[in-house]
GROMACS .gro file of C-alpha atoms in nm:
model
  415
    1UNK     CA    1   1.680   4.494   3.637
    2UNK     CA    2   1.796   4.832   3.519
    3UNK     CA    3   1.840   4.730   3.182
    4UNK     CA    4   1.508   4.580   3.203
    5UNK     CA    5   1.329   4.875   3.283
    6UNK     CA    6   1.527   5.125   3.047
    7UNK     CA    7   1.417   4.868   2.759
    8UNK     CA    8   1.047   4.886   2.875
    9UNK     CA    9   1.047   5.266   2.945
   10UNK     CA   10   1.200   5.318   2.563
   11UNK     CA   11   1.049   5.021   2.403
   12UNK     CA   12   0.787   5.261   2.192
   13UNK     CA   13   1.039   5.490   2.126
   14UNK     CA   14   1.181   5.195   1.880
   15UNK     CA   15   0.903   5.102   1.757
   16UNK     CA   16   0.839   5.493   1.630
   17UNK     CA   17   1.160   5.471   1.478
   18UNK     CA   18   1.154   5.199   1.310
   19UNK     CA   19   0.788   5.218   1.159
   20UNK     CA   20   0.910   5.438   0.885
   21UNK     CA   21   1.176   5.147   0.770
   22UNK     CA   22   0.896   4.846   0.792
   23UNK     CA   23   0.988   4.601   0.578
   24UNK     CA   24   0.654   4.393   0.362
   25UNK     CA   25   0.707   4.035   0.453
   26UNK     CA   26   0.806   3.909   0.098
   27UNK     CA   27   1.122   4.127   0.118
   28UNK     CA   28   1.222   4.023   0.420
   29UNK     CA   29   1.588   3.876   0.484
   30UNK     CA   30   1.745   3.737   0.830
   31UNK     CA   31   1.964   3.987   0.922
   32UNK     CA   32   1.688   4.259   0.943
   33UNK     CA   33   1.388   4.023   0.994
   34UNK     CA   34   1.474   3.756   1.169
   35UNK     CA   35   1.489   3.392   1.051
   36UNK     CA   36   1.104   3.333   1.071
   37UNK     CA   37   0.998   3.614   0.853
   38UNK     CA   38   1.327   3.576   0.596
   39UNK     CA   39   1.206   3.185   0.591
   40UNK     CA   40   0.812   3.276   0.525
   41UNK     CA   41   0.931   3.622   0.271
   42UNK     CA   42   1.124   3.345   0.051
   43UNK     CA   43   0.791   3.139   0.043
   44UNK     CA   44   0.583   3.418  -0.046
   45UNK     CA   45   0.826   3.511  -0.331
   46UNK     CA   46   0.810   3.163  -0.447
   47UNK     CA   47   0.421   3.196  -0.475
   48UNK     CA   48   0.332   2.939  -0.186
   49UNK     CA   49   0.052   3.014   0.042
   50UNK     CA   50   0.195   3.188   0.324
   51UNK     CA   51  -0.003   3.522   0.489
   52UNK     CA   52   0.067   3.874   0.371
   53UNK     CA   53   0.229   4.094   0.642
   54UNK     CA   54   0.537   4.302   0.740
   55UNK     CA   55   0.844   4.306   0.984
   56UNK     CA   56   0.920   4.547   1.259
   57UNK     CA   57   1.300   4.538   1.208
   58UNK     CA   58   1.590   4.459   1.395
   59UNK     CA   59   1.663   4.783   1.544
   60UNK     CA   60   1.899   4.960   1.836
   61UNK     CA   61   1.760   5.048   2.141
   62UNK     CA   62   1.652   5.368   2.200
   63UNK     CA   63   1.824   5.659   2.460
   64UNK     CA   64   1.494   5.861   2.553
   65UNK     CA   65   1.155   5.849   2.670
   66UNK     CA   66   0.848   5.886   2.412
   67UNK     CA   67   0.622   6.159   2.460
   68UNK     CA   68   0.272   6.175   2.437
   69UNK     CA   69   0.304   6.382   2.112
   70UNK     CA   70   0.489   6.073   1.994
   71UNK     CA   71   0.291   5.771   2.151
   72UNK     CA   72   0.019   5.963   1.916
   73UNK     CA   73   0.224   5.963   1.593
   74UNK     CA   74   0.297   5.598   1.662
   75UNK     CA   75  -0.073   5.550   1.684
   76UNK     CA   76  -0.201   5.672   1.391
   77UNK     CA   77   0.117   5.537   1.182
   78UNK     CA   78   0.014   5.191   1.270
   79UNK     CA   79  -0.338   5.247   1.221
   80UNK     CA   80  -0.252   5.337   0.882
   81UNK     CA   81  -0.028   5.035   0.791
   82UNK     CA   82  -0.283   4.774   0.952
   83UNK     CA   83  -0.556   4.946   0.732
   84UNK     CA   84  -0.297   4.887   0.378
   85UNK     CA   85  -0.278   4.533   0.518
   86UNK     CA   86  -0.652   4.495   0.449
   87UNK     CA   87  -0.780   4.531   0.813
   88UNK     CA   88  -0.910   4.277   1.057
   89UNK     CA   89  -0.744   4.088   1.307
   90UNK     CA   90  -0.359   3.998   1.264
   91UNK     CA   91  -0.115   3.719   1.378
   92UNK     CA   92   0.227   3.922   1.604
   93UNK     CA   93   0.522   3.687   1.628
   94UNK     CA   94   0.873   3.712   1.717
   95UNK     CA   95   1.152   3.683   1.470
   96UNK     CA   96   1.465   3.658   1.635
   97UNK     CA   97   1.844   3.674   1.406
   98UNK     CA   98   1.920   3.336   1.617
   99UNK     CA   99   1.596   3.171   1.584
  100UNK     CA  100   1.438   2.911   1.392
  101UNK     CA  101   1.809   2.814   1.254
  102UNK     CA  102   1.954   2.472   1.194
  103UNK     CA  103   2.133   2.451   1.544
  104UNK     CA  104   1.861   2.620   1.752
  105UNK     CA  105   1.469   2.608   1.712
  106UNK     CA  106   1.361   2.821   2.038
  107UNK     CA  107   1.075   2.626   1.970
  108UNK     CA  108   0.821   2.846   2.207
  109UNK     CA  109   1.073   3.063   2.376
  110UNK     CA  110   0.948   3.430   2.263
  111UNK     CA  111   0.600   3.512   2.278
  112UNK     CA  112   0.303   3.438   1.966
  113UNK     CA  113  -0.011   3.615   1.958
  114UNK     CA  114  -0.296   3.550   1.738
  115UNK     CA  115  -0.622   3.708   1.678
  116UNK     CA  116  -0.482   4.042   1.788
  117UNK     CA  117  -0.744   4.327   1.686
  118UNK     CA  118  -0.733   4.718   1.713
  119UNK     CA  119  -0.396   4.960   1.699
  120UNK     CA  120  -0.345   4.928   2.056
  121UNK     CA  121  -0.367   4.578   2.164
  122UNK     CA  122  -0.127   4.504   1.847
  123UNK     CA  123   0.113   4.809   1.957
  124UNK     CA  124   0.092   4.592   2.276
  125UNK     CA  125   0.166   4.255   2.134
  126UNK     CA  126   0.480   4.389   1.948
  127UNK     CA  127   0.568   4.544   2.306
  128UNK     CA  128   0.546   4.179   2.475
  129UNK     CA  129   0.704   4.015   2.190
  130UNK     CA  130   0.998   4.191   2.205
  131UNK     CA  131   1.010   4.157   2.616
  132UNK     CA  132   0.955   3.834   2.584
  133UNK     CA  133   1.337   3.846   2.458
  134UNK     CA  134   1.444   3.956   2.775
  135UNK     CA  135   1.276   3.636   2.984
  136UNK     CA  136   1.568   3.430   3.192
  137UNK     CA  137   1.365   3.139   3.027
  138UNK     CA  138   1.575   3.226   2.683
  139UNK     CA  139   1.919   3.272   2.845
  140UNK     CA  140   1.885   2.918   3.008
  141UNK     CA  141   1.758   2.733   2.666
  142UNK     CA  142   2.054   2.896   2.517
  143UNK     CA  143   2.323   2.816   2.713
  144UNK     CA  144   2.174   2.426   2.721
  145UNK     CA  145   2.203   2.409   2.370
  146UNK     CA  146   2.601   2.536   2.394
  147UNK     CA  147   2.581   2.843   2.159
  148UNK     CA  148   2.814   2.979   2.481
  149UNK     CA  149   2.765   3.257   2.739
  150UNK     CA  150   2.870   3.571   2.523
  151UNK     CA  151   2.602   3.449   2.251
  152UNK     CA  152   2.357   3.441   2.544
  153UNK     CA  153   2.376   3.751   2.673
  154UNK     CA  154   2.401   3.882   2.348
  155UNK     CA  155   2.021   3.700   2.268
  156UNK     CA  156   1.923   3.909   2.581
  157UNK     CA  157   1.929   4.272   2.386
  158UNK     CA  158   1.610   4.359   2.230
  159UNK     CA  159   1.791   4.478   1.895
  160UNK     CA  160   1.810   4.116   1.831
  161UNK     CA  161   1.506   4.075   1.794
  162UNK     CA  162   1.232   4.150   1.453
  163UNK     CA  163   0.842   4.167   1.502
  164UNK     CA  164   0.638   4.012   1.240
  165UNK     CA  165   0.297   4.126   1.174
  166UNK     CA  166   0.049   3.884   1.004
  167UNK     CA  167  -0.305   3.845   0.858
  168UNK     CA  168  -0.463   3.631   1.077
  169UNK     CA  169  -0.614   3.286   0.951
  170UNK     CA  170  -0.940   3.156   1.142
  171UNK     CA  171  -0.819   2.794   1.100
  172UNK     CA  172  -1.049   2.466   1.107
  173UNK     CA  173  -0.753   2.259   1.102
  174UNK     CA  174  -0.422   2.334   1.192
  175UNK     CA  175  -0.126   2.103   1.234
  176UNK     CA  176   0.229   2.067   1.230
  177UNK     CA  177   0.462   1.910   0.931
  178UNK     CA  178   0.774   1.763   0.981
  179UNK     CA  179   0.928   1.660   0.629
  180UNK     CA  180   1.139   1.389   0.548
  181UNK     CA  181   1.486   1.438   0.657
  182UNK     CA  182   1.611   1.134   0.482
  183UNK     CA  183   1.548   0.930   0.154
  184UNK     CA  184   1.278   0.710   0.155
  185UNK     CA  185   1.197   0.833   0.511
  186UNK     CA  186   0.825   0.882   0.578
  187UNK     CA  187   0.679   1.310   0.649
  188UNK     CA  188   0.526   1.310   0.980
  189UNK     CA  189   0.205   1.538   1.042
  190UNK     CA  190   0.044   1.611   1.358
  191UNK     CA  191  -0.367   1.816   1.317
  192UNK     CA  192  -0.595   1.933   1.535
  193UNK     CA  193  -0.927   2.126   1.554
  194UNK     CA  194  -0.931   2.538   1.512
  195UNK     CA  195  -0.606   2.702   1.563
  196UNK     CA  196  -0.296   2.548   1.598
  197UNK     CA  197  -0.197   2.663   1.996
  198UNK     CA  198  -0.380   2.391   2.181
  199UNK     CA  199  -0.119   2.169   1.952
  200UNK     CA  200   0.242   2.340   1.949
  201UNK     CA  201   0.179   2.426   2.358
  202UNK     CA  202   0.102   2.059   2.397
  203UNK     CA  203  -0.215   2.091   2.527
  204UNK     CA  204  -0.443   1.868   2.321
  205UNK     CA  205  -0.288   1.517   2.233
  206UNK     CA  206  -0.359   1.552   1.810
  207UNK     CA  207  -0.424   1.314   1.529
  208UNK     CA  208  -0.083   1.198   1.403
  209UNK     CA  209  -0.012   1.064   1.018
  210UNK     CA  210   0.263   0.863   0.927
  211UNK     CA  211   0.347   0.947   0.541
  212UNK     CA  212   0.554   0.752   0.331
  213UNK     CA  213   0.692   0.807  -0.043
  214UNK     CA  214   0.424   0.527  -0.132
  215UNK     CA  215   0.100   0.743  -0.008
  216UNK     CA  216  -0.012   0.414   0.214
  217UNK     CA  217  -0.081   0.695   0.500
  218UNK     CA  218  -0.082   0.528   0.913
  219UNK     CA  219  -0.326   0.752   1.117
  220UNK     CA  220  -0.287   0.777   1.487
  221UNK     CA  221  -0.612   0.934   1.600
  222UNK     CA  222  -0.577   1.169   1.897
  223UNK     CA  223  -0.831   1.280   2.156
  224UNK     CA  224  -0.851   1.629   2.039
  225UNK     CA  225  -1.046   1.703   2.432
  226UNK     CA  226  -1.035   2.046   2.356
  227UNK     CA  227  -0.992   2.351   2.044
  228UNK     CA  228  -0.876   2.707   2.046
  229UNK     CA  229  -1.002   2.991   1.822
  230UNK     CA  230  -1.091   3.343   1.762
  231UNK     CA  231  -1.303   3.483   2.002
  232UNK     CA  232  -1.533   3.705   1.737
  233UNK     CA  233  -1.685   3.922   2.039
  234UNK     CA  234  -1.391   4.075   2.174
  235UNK     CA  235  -1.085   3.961   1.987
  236UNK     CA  236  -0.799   3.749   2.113
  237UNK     CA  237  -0.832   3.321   2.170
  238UNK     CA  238  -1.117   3.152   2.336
  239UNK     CA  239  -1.059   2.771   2.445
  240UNK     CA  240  -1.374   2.552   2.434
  241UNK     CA  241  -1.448   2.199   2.488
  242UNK     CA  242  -1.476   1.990   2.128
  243UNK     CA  243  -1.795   1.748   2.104
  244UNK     CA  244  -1.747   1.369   2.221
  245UNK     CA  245  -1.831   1.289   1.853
  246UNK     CA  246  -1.615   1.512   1.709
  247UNK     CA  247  -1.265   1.447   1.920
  248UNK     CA  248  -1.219   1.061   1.753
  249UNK     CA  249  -1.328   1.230   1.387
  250UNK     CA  250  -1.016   1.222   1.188
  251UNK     CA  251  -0.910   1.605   1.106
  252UNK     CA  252  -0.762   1.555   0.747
  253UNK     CA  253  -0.863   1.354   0.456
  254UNK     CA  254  -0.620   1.184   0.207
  255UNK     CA  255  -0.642   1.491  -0.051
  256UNK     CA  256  -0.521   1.767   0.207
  257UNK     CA  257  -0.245   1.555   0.346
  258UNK     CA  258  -0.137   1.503   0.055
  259UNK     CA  259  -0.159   1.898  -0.037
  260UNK     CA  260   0.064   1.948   0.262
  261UNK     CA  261   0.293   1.711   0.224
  262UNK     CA  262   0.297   1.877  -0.104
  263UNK     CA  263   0.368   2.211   0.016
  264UNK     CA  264   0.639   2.125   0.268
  265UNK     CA  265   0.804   1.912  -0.013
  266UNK     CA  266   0.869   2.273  -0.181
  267UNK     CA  267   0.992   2.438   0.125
  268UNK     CA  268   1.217   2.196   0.221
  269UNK     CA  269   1.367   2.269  -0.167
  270UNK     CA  270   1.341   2.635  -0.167
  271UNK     CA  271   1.495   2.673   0.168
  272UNK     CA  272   1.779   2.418   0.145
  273UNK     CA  273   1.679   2.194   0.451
  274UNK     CA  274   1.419   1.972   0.588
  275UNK     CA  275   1.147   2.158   0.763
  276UNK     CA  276   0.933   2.145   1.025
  277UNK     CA  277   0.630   2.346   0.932
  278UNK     CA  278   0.299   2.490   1.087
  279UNK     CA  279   0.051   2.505   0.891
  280UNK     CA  280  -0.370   2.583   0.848
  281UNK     CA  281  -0.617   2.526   0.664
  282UNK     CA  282  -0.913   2.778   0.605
  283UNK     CA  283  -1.223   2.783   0.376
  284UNK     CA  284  -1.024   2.445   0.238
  285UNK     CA  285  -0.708   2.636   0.170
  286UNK     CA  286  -0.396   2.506   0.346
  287UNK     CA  287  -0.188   2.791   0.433
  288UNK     CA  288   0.227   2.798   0.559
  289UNK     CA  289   0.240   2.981   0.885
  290UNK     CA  290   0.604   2.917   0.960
  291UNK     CA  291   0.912   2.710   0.800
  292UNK     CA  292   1.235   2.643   1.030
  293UNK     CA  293   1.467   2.358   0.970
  294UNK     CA  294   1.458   2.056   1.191
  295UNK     CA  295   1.703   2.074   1.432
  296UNK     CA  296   1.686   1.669   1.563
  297UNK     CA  297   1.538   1.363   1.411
  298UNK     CA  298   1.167   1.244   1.510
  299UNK     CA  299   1.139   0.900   1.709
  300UNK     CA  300   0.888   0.610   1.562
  301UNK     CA  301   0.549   0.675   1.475
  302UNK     CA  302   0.414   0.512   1.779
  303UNK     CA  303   0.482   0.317   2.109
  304UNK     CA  304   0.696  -0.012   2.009
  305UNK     CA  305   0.641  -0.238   2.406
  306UNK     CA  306   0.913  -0.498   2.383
  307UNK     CA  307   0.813  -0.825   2.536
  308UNK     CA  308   1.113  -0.823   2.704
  309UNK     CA  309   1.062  -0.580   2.951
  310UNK     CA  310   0.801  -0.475   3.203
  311UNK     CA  311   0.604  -0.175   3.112
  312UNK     CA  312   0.304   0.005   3.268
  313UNK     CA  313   0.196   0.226   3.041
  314UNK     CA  314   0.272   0.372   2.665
  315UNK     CA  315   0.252   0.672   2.465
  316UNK     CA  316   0.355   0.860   2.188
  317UNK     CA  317   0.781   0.843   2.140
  318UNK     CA  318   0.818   1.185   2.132
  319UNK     CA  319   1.235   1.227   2.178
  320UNK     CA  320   1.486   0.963   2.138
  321UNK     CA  321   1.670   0.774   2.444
  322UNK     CA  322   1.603   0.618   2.828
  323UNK     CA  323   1.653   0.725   3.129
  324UNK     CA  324   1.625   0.586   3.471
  325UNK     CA  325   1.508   0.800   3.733
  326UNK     CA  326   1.304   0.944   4.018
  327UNK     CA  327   0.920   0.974   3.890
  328UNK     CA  328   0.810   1.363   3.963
  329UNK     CA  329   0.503   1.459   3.954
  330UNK     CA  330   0.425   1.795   3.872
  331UNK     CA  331   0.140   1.984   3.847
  332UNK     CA  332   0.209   2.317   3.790
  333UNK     CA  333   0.485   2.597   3.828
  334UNK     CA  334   0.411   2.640   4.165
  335UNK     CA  335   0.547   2.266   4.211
  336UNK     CA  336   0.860   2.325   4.030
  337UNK     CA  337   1.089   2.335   4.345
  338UNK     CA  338   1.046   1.979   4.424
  339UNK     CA  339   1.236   1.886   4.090
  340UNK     CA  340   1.565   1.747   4.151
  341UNK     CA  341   1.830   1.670   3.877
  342UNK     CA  342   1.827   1.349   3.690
  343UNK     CA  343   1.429   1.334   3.793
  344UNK     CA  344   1.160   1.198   3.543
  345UNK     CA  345   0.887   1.464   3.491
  346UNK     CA  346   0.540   1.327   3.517
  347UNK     CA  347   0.309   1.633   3.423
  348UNK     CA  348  -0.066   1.709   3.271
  349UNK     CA  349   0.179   1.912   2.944
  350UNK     CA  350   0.456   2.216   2.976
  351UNK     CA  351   0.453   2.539   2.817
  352UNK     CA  352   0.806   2.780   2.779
  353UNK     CA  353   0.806   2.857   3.131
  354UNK     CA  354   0.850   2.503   3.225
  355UNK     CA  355   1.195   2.522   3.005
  356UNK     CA  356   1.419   2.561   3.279
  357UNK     CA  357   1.277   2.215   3.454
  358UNK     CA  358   1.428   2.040   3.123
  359UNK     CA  359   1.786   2.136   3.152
  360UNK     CA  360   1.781   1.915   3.473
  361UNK     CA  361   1.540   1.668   3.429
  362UNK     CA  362   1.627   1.295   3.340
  363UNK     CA  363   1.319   1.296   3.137
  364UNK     CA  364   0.967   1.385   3.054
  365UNK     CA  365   0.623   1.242   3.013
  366UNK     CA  366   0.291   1.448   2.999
  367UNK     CA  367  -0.041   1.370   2.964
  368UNK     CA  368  -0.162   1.541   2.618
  369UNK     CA  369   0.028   1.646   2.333
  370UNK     CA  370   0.239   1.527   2.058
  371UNK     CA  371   0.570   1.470   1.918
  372UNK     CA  372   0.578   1.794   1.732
  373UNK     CA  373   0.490   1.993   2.023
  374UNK     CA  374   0.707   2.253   2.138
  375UNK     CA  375   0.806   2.029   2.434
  376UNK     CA  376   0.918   1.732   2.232
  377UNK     CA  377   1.120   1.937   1.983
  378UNK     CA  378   1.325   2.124   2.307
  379UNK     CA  379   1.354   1.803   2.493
  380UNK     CA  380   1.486   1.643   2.161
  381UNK     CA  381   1.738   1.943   2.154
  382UNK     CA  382   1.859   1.912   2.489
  383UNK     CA  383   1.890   1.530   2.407
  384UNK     CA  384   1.623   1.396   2.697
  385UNK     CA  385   1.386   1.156   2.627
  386UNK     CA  386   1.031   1.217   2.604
  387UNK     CA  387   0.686   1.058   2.602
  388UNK     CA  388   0.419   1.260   2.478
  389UNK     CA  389   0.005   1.193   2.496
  390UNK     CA  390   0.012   0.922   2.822
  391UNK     CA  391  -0.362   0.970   2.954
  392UNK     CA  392  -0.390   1.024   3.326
  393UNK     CA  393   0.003   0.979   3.399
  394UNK     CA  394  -0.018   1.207   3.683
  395UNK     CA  395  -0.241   0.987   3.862
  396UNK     CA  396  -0.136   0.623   3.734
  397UNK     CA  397   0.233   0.673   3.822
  398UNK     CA  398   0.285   0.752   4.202
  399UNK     CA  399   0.546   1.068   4.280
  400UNK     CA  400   0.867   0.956   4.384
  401UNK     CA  401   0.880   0.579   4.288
  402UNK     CA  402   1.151   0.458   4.077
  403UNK     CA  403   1.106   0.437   3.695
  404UNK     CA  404   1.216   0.406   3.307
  405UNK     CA  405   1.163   0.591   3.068
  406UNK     CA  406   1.200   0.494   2.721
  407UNK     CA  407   1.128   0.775   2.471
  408UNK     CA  408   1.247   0.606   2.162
  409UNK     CA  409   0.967   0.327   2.236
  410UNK     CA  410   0.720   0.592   2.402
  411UNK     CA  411   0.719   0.393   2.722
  412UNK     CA  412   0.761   0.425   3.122
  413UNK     CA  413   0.801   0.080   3.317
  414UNK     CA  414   0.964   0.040   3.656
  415UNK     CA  415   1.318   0.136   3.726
   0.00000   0.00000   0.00000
């Protein structure tokens, strides 16, 4: 707690001193960036489409408070780099040294925030993205994924952590690229409506496209309830309903699938890896939003319901392996108590604070979302299985009956 409150009371105090040594987004390199920005700077070099910014660098923390005289300096130093950036509102995401690597994602773990618009709510955002490094949420994902104790704790210090400051894009279409992590294996790309949030947070189930080397494309149309974008009257994200018409309208046409798969195709070769890539599309432009590698290997394409056994309901495979357990139902955080270990997770979709649930969960299903949500990609990397996108789950499967769940066939039958 006192370390916790020192880092808050200081936390502007860094950012003063490290304004001066901001570092422009194509220059960008791991150990004073973080992973996300070094992976987007070598893009940007490389002349793909990624957004211009700059990185708040990895820094020490600070030993004394920040005076008004300063908190004023700060001020009018940001205003001024925000203003060489071209103005308007920006994208302020985390960078972390140990995220977005090969053996660790933290797919969700540190906070996002798009839209942001004026000095102070963006002096804010950096403020809460760098807290965000200090949530017991990260600790726990951490030492699930075995990168030890001392590495955890070390995660925990606020030094570790970069700031990177965006233009924002006022997507259409927004999605999510995996590329093909094997020869002759097929890309996988997830889309939705307006900014990509409702889809990485799970909380809209999206269109999904099967893409082989041959171009013969499988589409999986998703419901798409719902969209998320810039809210032009007072900044920030504004959730709204998407027409009936419009939610079974497919969100990409051949030619800009095939411009993605394009564009990851040259990521995955600058950056030495197969990567799992978010991505939008504005004014018909794709752009690259963020490159990581993929840390574990994407189930089928959809539900495969083997005659052989006796299933109620299917969905979309979203991590690999069964399980056999108690059926929880879960509504919300205020719910999470009743979660015992080896339970199955039955839930409407999770966001970051649901993490700690998955280290002792047998297994998840939720209602919306995809398999290249944030909660498919940690339940992959805590080796659980998943189904992802199973309509009204919560209320078809009752809480506490015996089930199994089969993630690698996206389906949940009877234990």
């Amino acid at each position: 707690m006192e370390s916790t409150l020192r880092y808050q009371q200081n936390v502007v105090n860094m950012l003063l001193m490290t304004l001066k040594a901001m570092i422009p987004l194509r220059d960008a390199e791991t150990a004073t960036s973080g992973a996300k920005a070094a992976n987007l700077g070598l893009l940007l070099r490389a002349g793909l489409p990624v957004p211009e910014g700059f990185v708040i660098p990895v820094g020490d923390e600070p030993s004394v408070r920040t005076s008004a005289s300063e908190r004023a300096r700060l001020r009018r130093a940001m205003e001024f780099v925000l203003r060489e950036l071209g103005g308007g509102p920006v994208a302020v995401r985390s960078s972390g040294v140990e995220e977005d690597t090969s053996a660790a994602s933290a797919a969700g773990q540190y906070e996002t925030f798009l839209a942001v618009e004026g000095v102070d709510d963006v002096l804010d955002a950096i403020e809460q993205c760098h807290r965000s490094a200090l949530a017991p949420r990260v600790a726990q994902y951490r030492a699930r994924i075995e990168l030890g104790e001392a590495e955890s704790e070390r995660l925990l210090q606020p030094q570790r952590l970069a700031v990177l400051v965006q233009k924002h894009v006022d997507a259409e279409v927004s999605g999510v690229l995996f590329t093909p992590s094997a020869e002759r294996q097929s890309a996988r790309i997830e889309a939705t409506w307006g900014l990509g949030t409702s889809l990485v947070g799970g909380s809209v189930t999206p269109d999904s496209f099967e893409v082989p080397e041959d171009g013969d494309v499988t589409c999986v149309i998703g419901s798409k309830a719902q969209r998320a974008d810039r809210c032009r009257a007072r900044g920030g994200i504004v959730i709204s309903s998407v027409p009936e018409f419009k939610r079974s309208a497919v969100a990409l046409d051949g030619k800009m699938i095939g411009l993605i798969v394009e564009l990851g195709g040259k990521s995955s070769e600058l950056l030495g890896a197969p990567q799992d890539i978010e991505w939008a599309i504005a004014e018909g432009k794709p752009w690259l939003l963020q490159s990581r590698p993929i840390t574990a290997d994407l189930p089928g394409h959809s539900a495969s319901i083997s005659s052989a056994a006796e299933t109620w309901v299917a969905g979309m495979p979203a991590a690999r392996g069964s399980a056999t357990g108690v059926a929880r139902v879960v509504r919300g955080p205020d719910e999470f108590g009743r979660v015992r270990p080896g339970d199955i997770i039955i839930c409407p979709w999770t966001d970051p604070s649901w993490t700690p649930l998955f280290a002792i969960a047998g297994g998840v299903v939720t209602e919306t979302g995809g398999a290249l949500c944030h909660a498919a990609i940690v339940a992959r990397e805590y080796g659980i299985p998943a189904v992802t996108g199973l309509p009204d789950a919560t209320r078809l499967i009752p809480d506490g009956v015996r089930v199994t769940l089969d993630g690698t066939a996206g389906t949940l039958g009877p234990g």
